[in-house]
mmCIF file of C-alpha atoms in Angstrom:
data_model
loop_
_atom_site.group_PDB
_atom_site.id
_atom_site.type_symbol
_atom_site.label_atom_id
_atom_site.label_comp_id
_atom_site.label_asym_id
_atom_site.label_seq_id
_atom_site.Cartn_x
_atom_site.Cartn_y
_atom_site.Cartn_z
ATOM 1 C CA MET A 1 4.211 11.662 30.644
ATOM 2 C CA ARG A 2 4.805 15.159 32.150
ATOM 3 C CA PHE A 3 8.545 14.653 31.527
ATOM 4 C CA LEU A 4 7.937 14.161 27.854
ATOM 5 C CA GLN A 5 5.743 17.240 27.703
ATOM 6 C CA ILE A 6 8.422 19.389 29.034
ATOM 7 C CA PHE A 7 10.989 17.696 27.012
ATOM 8 C CA ALA A 8 9.245 18.404 24.005
ATOM 9 C CA ILE A 9 8.641 22.131 24.837
ATOM 10 C CA SER A 10 12.176 22.443 25.635
ATOM 11 C CA LEU A 11 13.307 20.900 22.368
ATOM 12 C CA ILE A 12 10.946 23.101 20.531
ATOM 13 C CA THR A 13 12.104 26.159 22.153
ATOM 14 C CA THR A 14 15.709 25.103 21.608
ATOM 15 C CA LEU A 15 15.183 24.900 18.020
ATOM 16 C CA GLY A 16 13.977 28.426 17.861
ATOM 17 C CA PHE A 17 10.173 27.963 17.939
ATOM 18 C CA SER A 18 8.191 30.043 20.424
ATOM 19 C CA SER A 19 5.538 27.477 20.795
ATOM 20 C CA PRO A 20 4.701 23.862 19.818
ATOM 21 C CA SER A 21 2.145 25.299 17.116
ATOM 22 C CA MET A 22 4.775 27.360 15.416
ATOM 23 C CA ALA A 23 6.816 24.156 14.796
ATOM 24 C CA ALA A 24 4.259 23.144 12.176
ATOM 25 C CA ASP A 25 4.593 26.456 10.424
ATOM 26 C CA LYS A 26 8.263 26.016 9.974
ATOM 27 C CA LEU A 27 7.979 22.722 8.116
ATOM 28 C CA LYS A 28 8.927 22.543 4.541
ATOM 29 C CA SER A 29 8.142 20.444 1.675
ATOM 30 C CA VAL A 30 10.784 18.143 0.216
ATOM 31 C CA PRO A 31 11.771 19.539 -3.204
ATOM 32 C CA GLU A 32 12.532 16.360 -4.881
ATOM 33 C CA ILE A 33 8.959 15.329 -4.344
ATOM 34 C CA LYS A 34 7.053 16.959 -7.053
ATOM 35 C CA GLY A 35 3.846 14.832 -7.524
ATOM 36 C CA PRO A 36 2.557 13.798 -10.791
ATOM 37 C CA SER A 37 4.436 14.713 -14.013
ATOM 38 C CA GLN A 38 2.946 17.817 -15.846
ATOM 39 C CA ASP A 39 4.288 16.469 -19.135
ATOM 40 C CA ARG A 40 2.252 13.334 -19.154
ATOM 41 C CA PHE A 41 -0.526 12.634 -21.552
ATOM 42 C CA PRO A 42 -3.321 10.293 -20.675
ATOM 43 C CA GLY A 43 -2.299 6.752 -21.669
ATOM 44 C CA ASP A 44 1.317 7.425 -21.004
ATOM 45 C CA PRO A 45 3.159 5.055 -18.627
ATOM 46 C CA ALA A 46 3.279 6.081 -15.143
ATOM 47 C CA SER A 47 6.332 7.992 -13.968
ATOM 48 C CA HIS A 48 6.075 6.283 -10.672
ATOM 49 C CA LYS A 49 5.949 2.599 -9.823
ATOM 50 C CA VAL A 50 5.542 1.009 -6.549
ATOM 51 C CA VAL A 51 4.952 -2.517 -5.106
ATOM 52 C CA TYR A 52 3.658 -3.523 -1.757
ATOM 53 C CA MET A 53 3.804 -6.932 0.093
ATOM 54 C CA PHE A 54 0.576 -7.944 1.684
ATOM 55 C CA ASN A 55 1.542 -10.788 3.941
ATOM 56 C CA GLN A 56 -0.539 -10.689 7.045
ATOM 57 C CA ALA A 57 -4.131 -11.289 8.081
ATOM 58 C CA ASP A 58 -3.999 -8.496 10.817
ATOM 59 C CA GLU A 59 -6.716 -5.900 10.162
ATOM 60 C CA GLY A 60 -4.551 -3.028 11.437
ATOM 61 C CA TYR A 61 -1.625 -3.909 9.139
ATOM 62 C CA GLN A 62 -3.853 -4.212 6.198
ATOM 63 C CA THR A 63 -5.661 -0.990 6.789
ATOM 64 C CA SER A 64 -2.401 0.596 6.895
ATOM 65 C CA ILE A 65 -1.340 -0.578 3.403
ATOM 66 C CA LEU A 66 -4.541 0.318 2.042
ATOM 67 C CA ASN A 67 -4.283 3.826 3.372
ATOM 68 C CA SER A 68 -0.816 4.016 2.047
ATOM 69 C CA ILE A 69 -2.012 2.932 -1.411
ATOM 70 C CA GLN A 70 -4.862 5.427 -1.155
ATOM 71 C CA ALA A 71 -2.305 8.237 -0.309
ATOM 72 C CA MET A 72 -0.166 7.273 -3.357
ATOM 73 C CA ILE A 73 -3.126 7.629 -5.572
ATOM 74 C CA ARG A 74 -4.029 11.064 -4.092
ATOM 75 C CA GLN A 75 -0.490 12.308 -4.367
ATOM 76 C CA TYR A 76 0.057 10.969 -8.031
ATOM 77 C CA GLY A 77 -3.399 10.266 -9.550
ATOM 78 C CA GLY A 78 -2.910 8.418 -12.805
ATOM 79 C CA ASP A 79 0.804 8.826 -12.625
ATOM 80 C CA VAL A 80 1.390 5.952 -10.503
ATOM 81 C CA GLU A 81 1.491 2.263 -11.189
ATOM 82 C CA ILE A 82 0.772 0.245 -8.015
ATOM 83 C CA ALA A 83 0.987 -3.607 -7.518
ATOM 84 C CA VAL A 84 0.288 -5.590 -4.523
ATOM 85 C CA VAL A 85 1.929 -9.026 -4.128
ATOM 86 C CA VAL A 86 -0.179 -11.188 -1.622
ATOM 87 C CA ILE A 87 1.486 -13.876 0.326
ATOM 88 C CA GLY A 88 0.690 -16.026 3.149
ATOM 89 C CA PRO A 89 -2.235 -15.141 5.606
ATOM 90 C CA GLY A 90 -3.020 -12.011 3.610
ATOM 91 C CA ILE A 91 -4.131 -13.979 0.701
ATOM 92 C CA HIS A 92 -7.705 -14.347 2.001
ATOM 93 C CA VAL A 93 -8.523 -10.863 0.871
ATOM 94 C CA LEU A 94 -8.258 -12.178 -2.751
ATOM 95 C CA ALA A 95 -10.500 -15.251 -2.310
ATOM 96 C CA LYS A 96 -13.980 -15.514 -3.451
ATOM 97 C CA GLU A 97 -14.846 -17.377 -0.410
ATOM 98 C CA PRO A 98 -12.126 -16.346 2.389
ATOM 99 C CA LYS A 99 -11.270 -19.173 4.743
ATOM 100 C CA ARG A 100 -10.193 -16.492 7.288
ATOM 101 C CA GLU A 101 -12.214 -13.532 8.342
ATOM 102 C CA VAL A 102 -11.796 -10.440 6.144
ATOM 103 C CA PRO A 103 -13.599 -7.260 7.417
ATOM 104 C CA ASP A 104 -16.017 -6.209 4.877
ATOM 105 C CA LEU A 105 -14.386 -2.773 4.585
ATOM 106 C CA ILE A 106 -10.864 -4.194 3.583
ATOM 107 C CA TYR A 107 -12.506 -6.806 1.297
ATOM 108 C CA ASP A 108 -14.436 -3.910 -0.558
ATOM 109 C CA ARG A 109 -11.376 -1.631 -0.722
ATOM 110 C CA VAL A 110 -9.089 -4.247 -2.241
ATOM 111 C CA GLU A 111 -11.790 -4.624 -4.971
ATOM 112 C CA SER A 112 -12.400 -0.982 -5.306
ATOM 113 C CA PHE A 113 -8.672 -0.103 -5.839
ATOM 114 C CA ALA A 114 -8.335 -2.863 -8.432
ATOM 115 C CA LYS A 115 -11.392 -1.799 -10.443
ATOM 116 C CA ASP A 116 -11.343 1.973 -9.908
ATOM 117 C CA TYR A 117 -7.619 2.617 -9.873
ATOM 118 C CA ASN A 118 -6.126 -0.184 -11.635
ATOM 119 C CA VAL A 119 -3.976 -1.472 -8.633
ATOM 120 C CA ARG A 120 -2.714 -5.004 -9.474
ATOM 121 C CA TRP A 121 -3.263 -7.607 -6.952
ATOM 122 C CA ILE A 122 -0.943 -10.539 -7.255
ATOM 123 C CA ALA A 123 -1.562 -13.808 -5.338
ATOM 124 C CA CYS A 124 1.346 -16.081 -4.547
ATOM 125 C CA GLY A 125 0.911 -19.383 -6.202
ATOM 126 C CA SER A 126 2.895 -21.196 -3.618
ATOM 127 C CA THR A 127 0.403 -19.861 -0.877
ATOM 128 C CA MET A 128 -2.520 -20.835 -2.932
ATOM 129 C CA HIS A 129 -1.077 -24.400 -3.439
ATOM 130 C CA THR A 130 -0.329 -24.871 0.208
ATOM 131 C CA ILE A 131 -4.001 -24.016 1.083
ATOM 132 C CA GLY A 132 -5.457 -25.945 -1.896
ATOM 133 C CA TRP A 133 -6.614 -23.228 -4.085
ATOM 134 C CA GLU A 134 -6.838 -22.820 -7.775
ATOM 135 C CA ASP A 135 -7.289 -19.837 -9.888
ATOM 136 C CA LYS A 136 -11.072 -20.278 -9.761
ATOM 137 C CA ASP A 137 -10.791 -19.748 -5.983
ATOM 138 C CA ILE A 138 -9.479 -16.194 -6.349
ATOM 139 C CA ARG A 139 -11.476 -13.116 -7.286
ATOM 140 C CA PRO A 140 -11.572 -12.212 -11.053
ATOM 141 C CA PHE A 141 -9.423 -9.136 -10.717
ATOM 142 C CA ALA A 142 -6.568 -10.785 -9.076
ATOM 143 C CA GLU A 143 -3.485 -12.254 -10.958
ATOM 144 C CA TYR A 144 -1.315 -15.017 -9.625
ATOM 145 C CA VAL A 145 2.272 -16.118 -9.999
ATOM 146 C CA GLU A 146 4.034 -19.375 -9.048
ATOM 147 C CA VAL A 147 6.104 -17.649 -6.407
ATOM 148 C CA GLY A 148 5.176 -14.414 -4.783
ATOM 149 C CA ALA A 149 8.565 -13.489 -3.648
ATOM 150 C CA SER A 150 9.718 -13.886 -7.341
ATOM 151 C CA ALA A 151 7.136 -11.264 -8.262
ATOM 152 C CA LEU A 152 8.549 -8.928 -5.823
ATOM 153 C CA MET A 153 12.025 -9.302 -7.036
ATOM 154 C CA GLU A 154 11.069 -9.058 -10.694
ATOM 155 C CA LEU A 155 8.845 -6.024 -10.130
ATOM 156 C CA GLN A 156 11.586 -4.269 -8.516
ATOM 157 C CA ALA A 157 13.971 -5.217 -11.364
ATOM 158 C CA ALA A 158 11.294 -3.543 -13.575
ATOM 159 C CA GLY A 159 11.621 -0.209 -11.738
ATOM 160 C CA PHE A 160 8.952 -0.588 -8.901
ATOM 161 C CA SER A 161 9.992 0.692 -5.472
ATOM 162 C CA TYR A 162 9.434 -1.799 -2.765
ATOM 163 C CA ILE A 163 7.381 -0.419 0.218
ATOM 164 C CA ALA A 164 7.798 -2.588 3.179
ATOM 165 C CA TRP A 165 5.595 -2.624 6.267
#
């Protein structure tokens, strides 16, 4: 561990910073990333579109994706359209009665993003079929498609950027 500290200080000094804290002062924003469009009127289509795949039941994984969604909303406000395609073990966040444990905070955040920020939650019909679910088994804000992977492909073709975890 001490070696890593010495290496980091050496690297920072080599790059011309007199202390590790000065390194943060030298960071610059990326000029291409401008945030929400200033020319947009309410109701105009979003300038930015992103799709996530939500395919694991792991709480840390799910929290990371939800945090990323929150950061995108904070960055772009109403100028971002977000879709989440839910496949495999992740699908339980969309169930009225999950068959796998879903932490309350994650379950509530999914609904809040749907209702408060118009995040689309798209369930994979193949996964639903495999576990014996029908549309009546998923939460009312959720949509579903026959094949979740095809939704990912088609959303990308429609201009959505795919964010992988």
